[in-house]
mmCIF file of C-alpha atoms in Angstrom:
data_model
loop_
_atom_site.group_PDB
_atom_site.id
_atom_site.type_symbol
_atom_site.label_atom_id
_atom_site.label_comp_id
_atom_site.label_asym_id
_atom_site.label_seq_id
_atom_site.Cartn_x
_atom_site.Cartn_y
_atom_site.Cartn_z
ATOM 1 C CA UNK A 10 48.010 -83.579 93.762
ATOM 2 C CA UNK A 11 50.432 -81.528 91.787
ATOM 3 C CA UNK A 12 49.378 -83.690 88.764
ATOM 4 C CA UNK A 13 45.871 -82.653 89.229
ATOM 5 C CA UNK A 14 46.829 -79.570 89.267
ATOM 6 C CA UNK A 15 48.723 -79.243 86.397
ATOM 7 C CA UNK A 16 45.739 -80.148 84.549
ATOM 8 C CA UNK A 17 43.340 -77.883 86.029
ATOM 9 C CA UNK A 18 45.799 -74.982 84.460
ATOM 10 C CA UNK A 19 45.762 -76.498 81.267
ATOM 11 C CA UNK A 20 42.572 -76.310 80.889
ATOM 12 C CA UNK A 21 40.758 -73.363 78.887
ATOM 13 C CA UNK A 22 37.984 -72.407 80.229
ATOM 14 C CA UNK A 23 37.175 -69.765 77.944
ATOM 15 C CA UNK A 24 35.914 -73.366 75.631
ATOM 16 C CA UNK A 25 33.596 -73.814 78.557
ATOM 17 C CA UNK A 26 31.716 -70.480 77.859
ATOM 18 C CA UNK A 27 29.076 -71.703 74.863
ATOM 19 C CA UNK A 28 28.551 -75.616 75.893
ATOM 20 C CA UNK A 29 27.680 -73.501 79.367
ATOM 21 C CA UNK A 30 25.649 -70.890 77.728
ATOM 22 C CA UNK A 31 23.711 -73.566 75.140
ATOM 23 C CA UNK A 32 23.288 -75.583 78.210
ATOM 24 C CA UNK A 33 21.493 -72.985 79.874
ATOM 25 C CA UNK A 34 19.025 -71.423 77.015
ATOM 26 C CA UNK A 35 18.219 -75.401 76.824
ATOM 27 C CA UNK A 36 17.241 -75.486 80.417
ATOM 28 C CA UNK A 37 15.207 -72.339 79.920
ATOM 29 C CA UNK A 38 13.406 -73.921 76.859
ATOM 30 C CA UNK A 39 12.650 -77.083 78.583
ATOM 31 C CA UNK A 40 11.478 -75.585 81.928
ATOM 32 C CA UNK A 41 9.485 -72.738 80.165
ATOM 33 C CA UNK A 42 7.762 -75.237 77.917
ATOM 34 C CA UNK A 43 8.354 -73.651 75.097
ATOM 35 C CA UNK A 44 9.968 -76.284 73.461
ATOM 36 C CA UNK A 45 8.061 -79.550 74.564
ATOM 37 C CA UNK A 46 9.985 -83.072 75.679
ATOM 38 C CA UNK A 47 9.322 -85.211 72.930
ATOM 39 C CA UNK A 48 10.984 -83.043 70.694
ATOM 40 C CA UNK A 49 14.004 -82.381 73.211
ATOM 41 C CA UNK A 50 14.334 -83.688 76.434
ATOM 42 C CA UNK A 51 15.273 -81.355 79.143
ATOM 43 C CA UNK A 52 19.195 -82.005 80.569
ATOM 44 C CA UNK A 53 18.176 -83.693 83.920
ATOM 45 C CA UNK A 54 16.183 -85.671 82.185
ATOM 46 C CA UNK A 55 18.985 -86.669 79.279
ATOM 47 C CA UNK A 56 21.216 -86.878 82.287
ATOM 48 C CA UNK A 57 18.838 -89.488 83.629
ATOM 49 C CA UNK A 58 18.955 -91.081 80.270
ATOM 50 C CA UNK A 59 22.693 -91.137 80.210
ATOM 51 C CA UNK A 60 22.779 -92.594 84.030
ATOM 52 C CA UNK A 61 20.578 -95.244 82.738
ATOM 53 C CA UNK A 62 22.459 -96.301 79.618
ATOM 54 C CA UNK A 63 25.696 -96.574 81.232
ATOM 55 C CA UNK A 64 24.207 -98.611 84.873
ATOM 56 C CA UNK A 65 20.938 -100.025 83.940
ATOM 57 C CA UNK A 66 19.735 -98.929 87.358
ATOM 58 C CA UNK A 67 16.569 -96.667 86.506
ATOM 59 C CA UNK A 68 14.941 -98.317 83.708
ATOM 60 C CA UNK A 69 13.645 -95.406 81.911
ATOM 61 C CA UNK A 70 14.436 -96.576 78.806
ATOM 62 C CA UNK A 71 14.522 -100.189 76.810
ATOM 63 C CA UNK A 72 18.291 -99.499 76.488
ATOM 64 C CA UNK A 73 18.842 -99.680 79.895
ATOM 65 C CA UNK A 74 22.277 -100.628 80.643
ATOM 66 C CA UNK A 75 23.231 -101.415 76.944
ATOM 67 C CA UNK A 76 25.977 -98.592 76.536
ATOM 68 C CA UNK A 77 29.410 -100.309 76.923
ATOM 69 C CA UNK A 78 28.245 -103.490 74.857
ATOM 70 C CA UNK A 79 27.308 -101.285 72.221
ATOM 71 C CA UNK A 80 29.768 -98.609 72.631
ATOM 72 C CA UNK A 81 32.481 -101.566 72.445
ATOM 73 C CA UNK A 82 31.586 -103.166 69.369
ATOM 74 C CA UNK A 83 30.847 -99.245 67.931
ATOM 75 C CA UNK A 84 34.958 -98.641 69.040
ATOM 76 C CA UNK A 85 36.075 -102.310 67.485
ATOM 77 C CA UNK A 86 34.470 -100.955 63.899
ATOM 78 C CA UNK A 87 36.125 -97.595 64.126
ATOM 79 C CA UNK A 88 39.398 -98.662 64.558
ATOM 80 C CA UNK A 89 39.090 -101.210 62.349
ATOM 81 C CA UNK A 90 38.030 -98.968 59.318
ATOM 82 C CA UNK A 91 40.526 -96.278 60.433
ATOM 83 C CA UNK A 92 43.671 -99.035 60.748
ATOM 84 C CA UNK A 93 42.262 -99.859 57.051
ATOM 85 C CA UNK A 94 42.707 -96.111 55.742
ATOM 86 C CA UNK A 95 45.305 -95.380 57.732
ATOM 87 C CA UNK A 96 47.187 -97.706 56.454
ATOM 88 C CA UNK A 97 46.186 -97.175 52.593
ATOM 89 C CA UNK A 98 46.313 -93.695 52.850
ATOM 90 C CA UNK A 99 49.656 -93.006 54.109
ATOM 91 C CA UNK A 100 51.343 -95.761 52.024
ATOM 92 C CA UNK A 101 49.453 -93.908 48.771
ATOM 93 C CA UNK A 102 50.009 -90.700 49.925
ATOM 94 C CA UNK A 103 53.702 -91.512 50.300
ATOM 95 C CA UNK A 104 54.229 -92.911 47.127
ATOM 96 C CA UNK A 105 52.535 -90.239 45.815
ATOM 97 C CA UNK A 106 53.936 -87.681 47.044
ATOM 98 C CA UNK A 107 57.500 -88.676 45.775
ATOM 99 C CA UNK A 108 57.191 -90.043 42.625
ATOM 100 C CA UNK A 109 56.125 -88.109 40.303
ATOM 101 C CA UNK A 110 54.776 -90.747 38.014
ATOM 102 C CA UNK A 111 52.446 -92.781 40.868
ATOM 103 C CA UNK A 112 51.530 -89.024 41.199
ATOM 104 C CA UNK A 113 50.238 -88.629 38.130
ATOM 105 C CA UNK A 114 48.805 -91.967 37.623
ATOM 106 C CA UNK A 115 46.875 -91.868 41.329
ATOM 107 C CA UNK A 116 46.294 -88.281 42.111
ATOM 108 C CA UNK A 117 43.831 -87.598 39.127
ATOM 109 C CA UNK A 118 41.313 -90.413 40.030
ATOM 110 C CA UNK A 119 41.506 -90.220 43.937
ATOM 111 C CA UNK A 120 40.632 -86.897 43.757
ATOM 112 C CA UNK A 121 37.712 -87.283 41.453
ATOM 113 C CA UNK A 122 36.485 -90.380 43.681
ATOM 114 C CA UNK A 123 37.063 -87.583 46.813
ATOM 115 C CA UNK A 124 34.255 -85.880 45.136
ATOM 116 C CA UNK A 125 31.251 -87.754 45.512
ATOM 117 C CA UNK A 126 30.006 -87.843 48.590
ATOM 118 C CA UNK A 127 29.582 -90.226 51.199
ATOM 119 C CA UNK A 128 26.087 -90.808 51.159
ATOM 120 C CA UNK A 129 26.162 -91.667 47.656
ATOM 121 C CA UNK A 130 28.545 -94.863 48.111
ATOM 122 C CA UNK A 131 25.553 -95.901 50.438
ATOM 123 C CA UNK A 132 23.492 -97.635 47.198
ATOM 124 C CA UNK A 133 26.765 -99.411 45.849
ATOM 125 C CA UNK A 134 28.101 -100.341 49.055
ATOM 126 C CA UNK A 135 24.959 -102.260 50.156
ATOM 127 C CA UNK A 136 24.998 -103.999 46.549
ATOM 128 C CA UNK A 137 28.658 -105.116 47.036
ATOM 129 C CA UNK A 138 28.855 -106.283 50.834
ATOM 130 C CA UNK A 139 25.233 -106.281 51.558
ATOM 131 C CA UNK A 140 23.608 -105.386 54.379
ATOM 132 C CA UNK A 141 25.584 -105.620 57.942
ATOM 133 C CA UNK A 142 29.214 -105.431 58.925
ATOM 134 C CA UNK A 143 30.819 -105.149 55.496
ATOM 135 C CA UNK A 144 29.344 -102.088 54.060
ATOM 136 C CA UNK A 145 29.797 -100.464 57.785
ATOM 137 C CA UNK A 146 33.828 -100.770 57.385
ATOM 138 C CA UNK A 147 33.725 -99.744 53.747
ATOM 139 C CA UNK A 148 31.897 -96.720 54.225
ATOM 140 C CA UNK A 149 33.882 -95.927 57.523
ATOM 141 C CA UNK A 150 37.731 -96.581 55.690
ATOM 142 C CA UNK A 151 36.430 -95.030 52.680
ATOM 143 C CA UNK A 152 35.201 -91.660 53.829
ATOM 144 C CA UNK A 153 38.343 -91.391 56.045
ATOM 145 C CA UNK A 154 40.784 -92.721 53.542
ATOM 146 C CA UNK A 155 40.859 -89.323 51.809
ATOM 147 C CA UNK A 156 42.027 -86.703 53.763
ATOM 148 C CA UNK A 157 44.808 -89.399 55.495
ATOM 149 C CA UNK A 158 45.726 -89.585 51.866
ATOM 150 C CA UNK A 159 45.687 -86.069 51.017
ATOM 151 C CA UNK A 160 47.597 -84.604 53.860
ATOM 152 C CA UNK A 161 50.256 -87.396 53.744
ATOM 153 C CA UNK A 162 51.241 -86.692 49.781
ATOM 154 C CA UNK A 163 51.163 -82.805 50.534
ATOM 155 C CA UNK A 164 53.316 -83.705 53.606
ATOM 156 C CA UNK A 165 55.733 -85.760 51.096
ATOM 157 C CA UNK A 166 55.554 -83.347 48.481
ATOM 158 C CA UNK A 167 56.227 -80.381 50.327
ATOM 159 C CA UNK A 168 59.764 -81.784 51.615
ATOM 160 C CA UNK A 169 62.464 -79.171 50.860
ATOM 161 C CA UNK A 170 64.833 -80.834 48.531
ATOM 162 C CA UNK A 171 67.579 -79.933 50.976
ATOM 163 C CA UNK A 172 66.670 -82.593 53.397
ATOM 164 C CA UNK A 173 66.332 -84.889 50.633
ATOM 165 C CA UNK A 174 70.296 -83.874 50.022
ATOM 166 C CA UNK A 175 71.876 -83.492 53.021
ATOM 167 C CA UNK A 176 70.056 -87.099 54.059
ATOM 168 C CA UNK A 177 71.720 -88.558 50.922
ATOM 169 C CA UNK A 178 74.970 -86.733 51.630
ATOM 170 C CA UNK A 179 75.212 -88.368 54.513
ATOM 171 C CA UNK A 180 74.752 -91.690 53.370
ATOM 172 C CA UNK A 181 70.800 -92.982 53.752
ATOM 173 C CA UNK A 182 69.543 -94.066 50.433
ATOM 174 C CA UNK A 183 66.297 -96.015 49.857
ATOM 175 C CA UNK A 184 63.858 -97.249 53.089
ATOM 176 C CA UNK A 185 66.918 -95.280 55.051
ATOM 177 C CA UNK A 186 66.367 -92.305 53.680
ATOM 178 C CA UNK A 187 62.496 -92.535 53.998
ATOM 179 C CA UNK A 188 62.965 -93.345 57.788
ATOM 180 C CA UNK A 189 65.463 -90.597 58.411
ATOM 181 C CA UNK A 190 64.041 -87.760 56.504
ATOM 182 C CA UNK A 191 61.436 -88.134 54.547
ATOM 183 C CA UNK A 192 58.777 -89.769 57.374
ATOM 184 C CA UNK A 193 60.082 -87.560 59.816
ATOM 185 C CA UNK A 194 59.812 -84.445 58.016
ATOM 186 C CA UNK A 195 55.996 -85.403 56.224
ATOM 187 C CA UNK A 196 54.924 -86.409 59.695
ATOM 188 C CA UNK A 197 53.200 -83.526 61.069
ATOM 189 C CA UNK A 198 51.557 -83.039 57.989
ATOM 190 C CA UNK A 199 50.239 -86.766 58.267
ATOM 191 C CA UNK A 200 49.150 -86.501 61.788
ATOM 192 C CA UNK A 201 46.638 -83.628 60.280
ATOM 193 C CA UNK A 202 45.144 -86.512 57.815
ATOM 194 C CA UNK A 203 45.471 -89.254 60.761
ATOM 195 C CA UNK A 204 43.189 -86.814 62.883
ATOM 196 C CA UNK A 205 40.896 -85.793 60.307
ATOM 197 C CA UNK A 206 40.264 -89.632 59.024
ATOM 198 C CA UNK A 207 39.109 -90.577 62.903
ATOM 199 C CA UNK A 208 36.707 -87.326 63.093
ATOM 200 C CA UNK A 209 35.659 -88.809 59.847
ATOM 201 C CA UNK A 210 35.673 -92.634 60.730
ATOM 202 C CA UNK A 211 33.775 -91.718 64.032
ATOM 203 C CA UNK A 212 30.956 -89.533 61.435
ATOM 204 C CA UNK A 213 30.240 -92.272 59.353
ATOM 205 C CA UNK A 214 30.261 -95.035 61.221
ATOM 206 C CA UNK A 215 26.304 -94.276 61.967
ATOM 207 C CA UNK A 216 26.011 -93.970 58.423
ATOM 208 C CA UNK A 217 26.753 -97.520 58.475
ATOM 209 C CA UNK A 218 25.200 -98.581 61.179
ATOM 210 C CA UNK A 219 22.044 -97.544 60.694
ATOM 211 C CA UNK A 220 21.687 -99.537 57.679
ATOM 212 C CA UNK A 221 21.030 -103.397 59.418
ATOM 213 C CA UNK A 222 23.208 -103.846 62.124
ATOM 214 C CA UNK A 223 22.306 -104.663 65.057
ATOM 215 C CA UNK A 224 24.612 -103.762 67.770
ATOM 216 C CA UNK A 225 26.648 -100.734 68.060
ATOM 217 C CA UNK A 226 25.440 -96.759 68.455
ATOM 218 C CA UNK A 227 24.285 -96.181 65.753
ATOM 219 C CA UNK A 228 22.214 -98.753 65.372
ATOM 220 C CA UNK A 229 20.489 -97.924 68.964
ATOM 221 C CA UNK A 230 20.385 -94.243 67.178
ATOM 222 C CA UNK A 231 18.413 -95.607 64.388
ATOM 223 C CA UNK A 232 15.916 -98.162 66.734
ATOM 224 C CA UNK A 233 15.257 -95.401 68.938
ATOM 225 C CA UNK A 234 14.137 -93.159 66.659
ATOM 226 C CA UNK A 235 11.698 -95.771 65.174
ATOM 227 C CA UNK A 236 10.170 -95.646 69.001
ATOM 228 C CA UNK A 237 10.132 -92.280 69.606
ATOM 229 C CA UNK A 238 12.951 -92.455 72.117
ATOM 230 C CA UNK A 239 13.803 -88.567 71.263
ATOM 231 C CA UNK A 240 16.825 -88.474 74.249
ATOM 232 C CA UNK A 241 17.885 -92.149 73.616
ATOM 233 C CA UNK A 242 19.215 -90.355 70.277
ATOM 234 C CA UNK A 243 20.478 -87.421 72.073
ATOM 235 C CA UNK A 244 22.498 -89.949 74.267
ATOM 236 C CA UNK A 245 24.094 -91.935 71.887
ATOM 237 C CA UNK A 246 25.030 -88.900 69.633
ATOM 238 C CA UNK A 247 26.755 -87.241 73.115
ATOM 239 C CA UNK A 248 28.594 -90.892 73.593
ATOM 240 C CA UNK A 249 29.848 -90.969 69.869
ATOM 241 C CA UNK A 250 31.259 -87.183 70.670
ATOM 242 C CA UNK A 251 33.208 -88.473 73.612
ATOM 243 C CA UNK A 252 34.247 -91.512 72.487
ATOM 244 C CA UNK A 253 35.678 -89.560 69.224
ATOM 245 C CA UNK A 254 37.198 -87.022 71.578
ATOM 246 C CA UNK A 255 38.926 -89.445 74.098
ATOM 247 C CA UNK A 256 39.815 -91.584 70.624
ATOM 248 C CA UNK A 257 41.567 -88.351 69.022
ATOM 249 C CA UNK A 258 42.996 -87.493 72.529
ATOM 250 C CA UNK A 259 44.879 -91.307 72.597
ATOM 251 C CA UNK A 260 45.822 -90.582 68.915
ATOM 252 C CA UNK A 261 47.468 -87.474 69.820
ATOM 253 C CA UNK A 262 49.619 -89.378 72.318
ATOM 254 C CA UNK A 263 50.714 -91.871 70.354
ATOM 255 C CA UNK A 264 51.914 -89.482 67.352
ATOM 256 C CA UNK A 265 53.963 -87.282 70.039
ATOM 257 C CA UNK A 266 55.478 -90.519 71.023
ATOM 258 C CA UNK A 267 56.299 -91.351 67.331
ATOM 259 C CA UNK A 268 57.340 -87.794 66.719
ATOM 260 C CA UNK A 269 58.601 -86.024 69.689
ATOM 261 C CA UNK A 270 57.977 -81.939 69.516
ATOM 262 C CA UNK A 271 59.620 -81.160 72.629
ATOM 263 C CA UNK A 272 55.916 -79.971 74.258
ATOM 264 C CA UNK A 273 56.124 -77.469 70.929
ATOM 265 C CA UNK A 274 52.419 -77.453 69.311
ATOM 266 C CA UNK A 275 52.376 -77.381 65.752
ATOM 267 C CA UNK A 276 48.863 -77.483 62.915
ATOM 268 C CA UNK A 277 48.811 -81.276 63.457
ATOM 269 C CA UNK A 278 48.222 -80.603 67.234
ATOM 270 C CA UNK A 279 50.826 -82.650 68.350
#
């Protein structure tokens, strides 16, 4: 009980105050007519929708019960892409970020790649792994490759030479010195990028999916919007937001178990 309430406390509920307020003008659209269903459903019926998705009791929709099948191979692709740029991008950014030469060799073209969009990898990325699974992760790691990359180098970079000292004064040289000092000082920095690339995986994994595959969100986005299914597309888009929520939530754990703050909040959040 005191756990709940501890919660409850921590909880702002001045971020309640527009989802309630949006809520509500949609409610008044709906019931006033003004705005009619197959455009946008009213919430009791999404609600319904949602019900449906999750238990396959009611039927109202030919993706009745398909959400955790879906959702599941949807969360297997995201991490998978994100692992991929995590991975890349803090190694790069790293290496980057402290010597000078990688830096000048990398930082040019990543940053001129950075530039085109995502939507325009779409054509090449279907040419090179086709249609399906392939060009999903590509497009997924690719997108959130570069601000993991770019917030790890400025986190490297930005390390006061002092540290850099005092850690070799005292003796840590080489993968030492990188575990002593350098990580731990570049780490809140990376955690910004880390956060950023799963907002990002999350956003373009249903620019993958909706090119051929067929399980996973956004593929049920992209089929039920072929039928017509206006508040099937609703649904999915509000499971995507919590599932990237609850996914950036877990992520926030994990780097305040890898980097203890003490319960102090810095800009990475953790």
């Amino acid at each position: 009980m005191e756990r709940l309430r501890s919660i409850i406390k921590r909880v702002d509920l001045v971020g309640w105050i527009v989802p309630a307020v949006v809520v509500l003008v949609w409610l008044w659209l709906s019931v006033s007519g003004q705005i009619p269903a197959y455009k946008l459903p009213s919430p009791v019926a999404l609600l319904r929708v949602l019900a449906d998705f999750a238990s396959g009791s009611l039927g109202v929709t030919p993706y009745s019960g398909a959400l955790w099948e879906n959702l599941g191979v949807s969360l297997l692709r995201v991490l998978a892409g994100f692992f991929m740029a995590g991975s890349l991008g803090m190694l790069m950014g790293f290496l980057t970020g402290r010597i000078t030469v990688l830096r000048r060799l990398f930082d040019p073209v990543i940053h001129l790649l950075k530039a085109v969009p995502g939507i325009g990898w779409l054509p090449i990325a279907i040419v090179w792994f086709g249609v399906g699974e392939g060009n999903t992760l590509f497009l997924m790691s690719l997108a959130a490759f570069f601000p993991i990359y770019v917030n790890t180098a400025a986190g490297a970079a930005g390390i006061p030479e002092t540290y850099i000292q005092a850690g070799q004064m005292l003796g840590a040289q080489g993968f030492r010195l990188f575990r002593s000092v350098i990580f731990p000082a570049a780490f809140p920095q990376t955690a910004v990028g880390l956060r950023l690339g799963l907002g990002v995986a999350w956003a373009y994994l249903v620019l993958g999916e909706v090119t051929g595959v067929t399980k996973g969100l956004g593929a049920i986005m992209s089929d039920a919007r072929m039928l017509g299914h206006v508040d099937m597309v609703l649904a999915a888009m509000i499971v995507i937001a919590v599932a990237a929520k609850v996914t950036d939530f877990l992520l926030v754990v994990i780097c305040r178990r890898i980097y203890p703050r003490g319960g102090m909040k810095n800009e990475s959040g953790i």
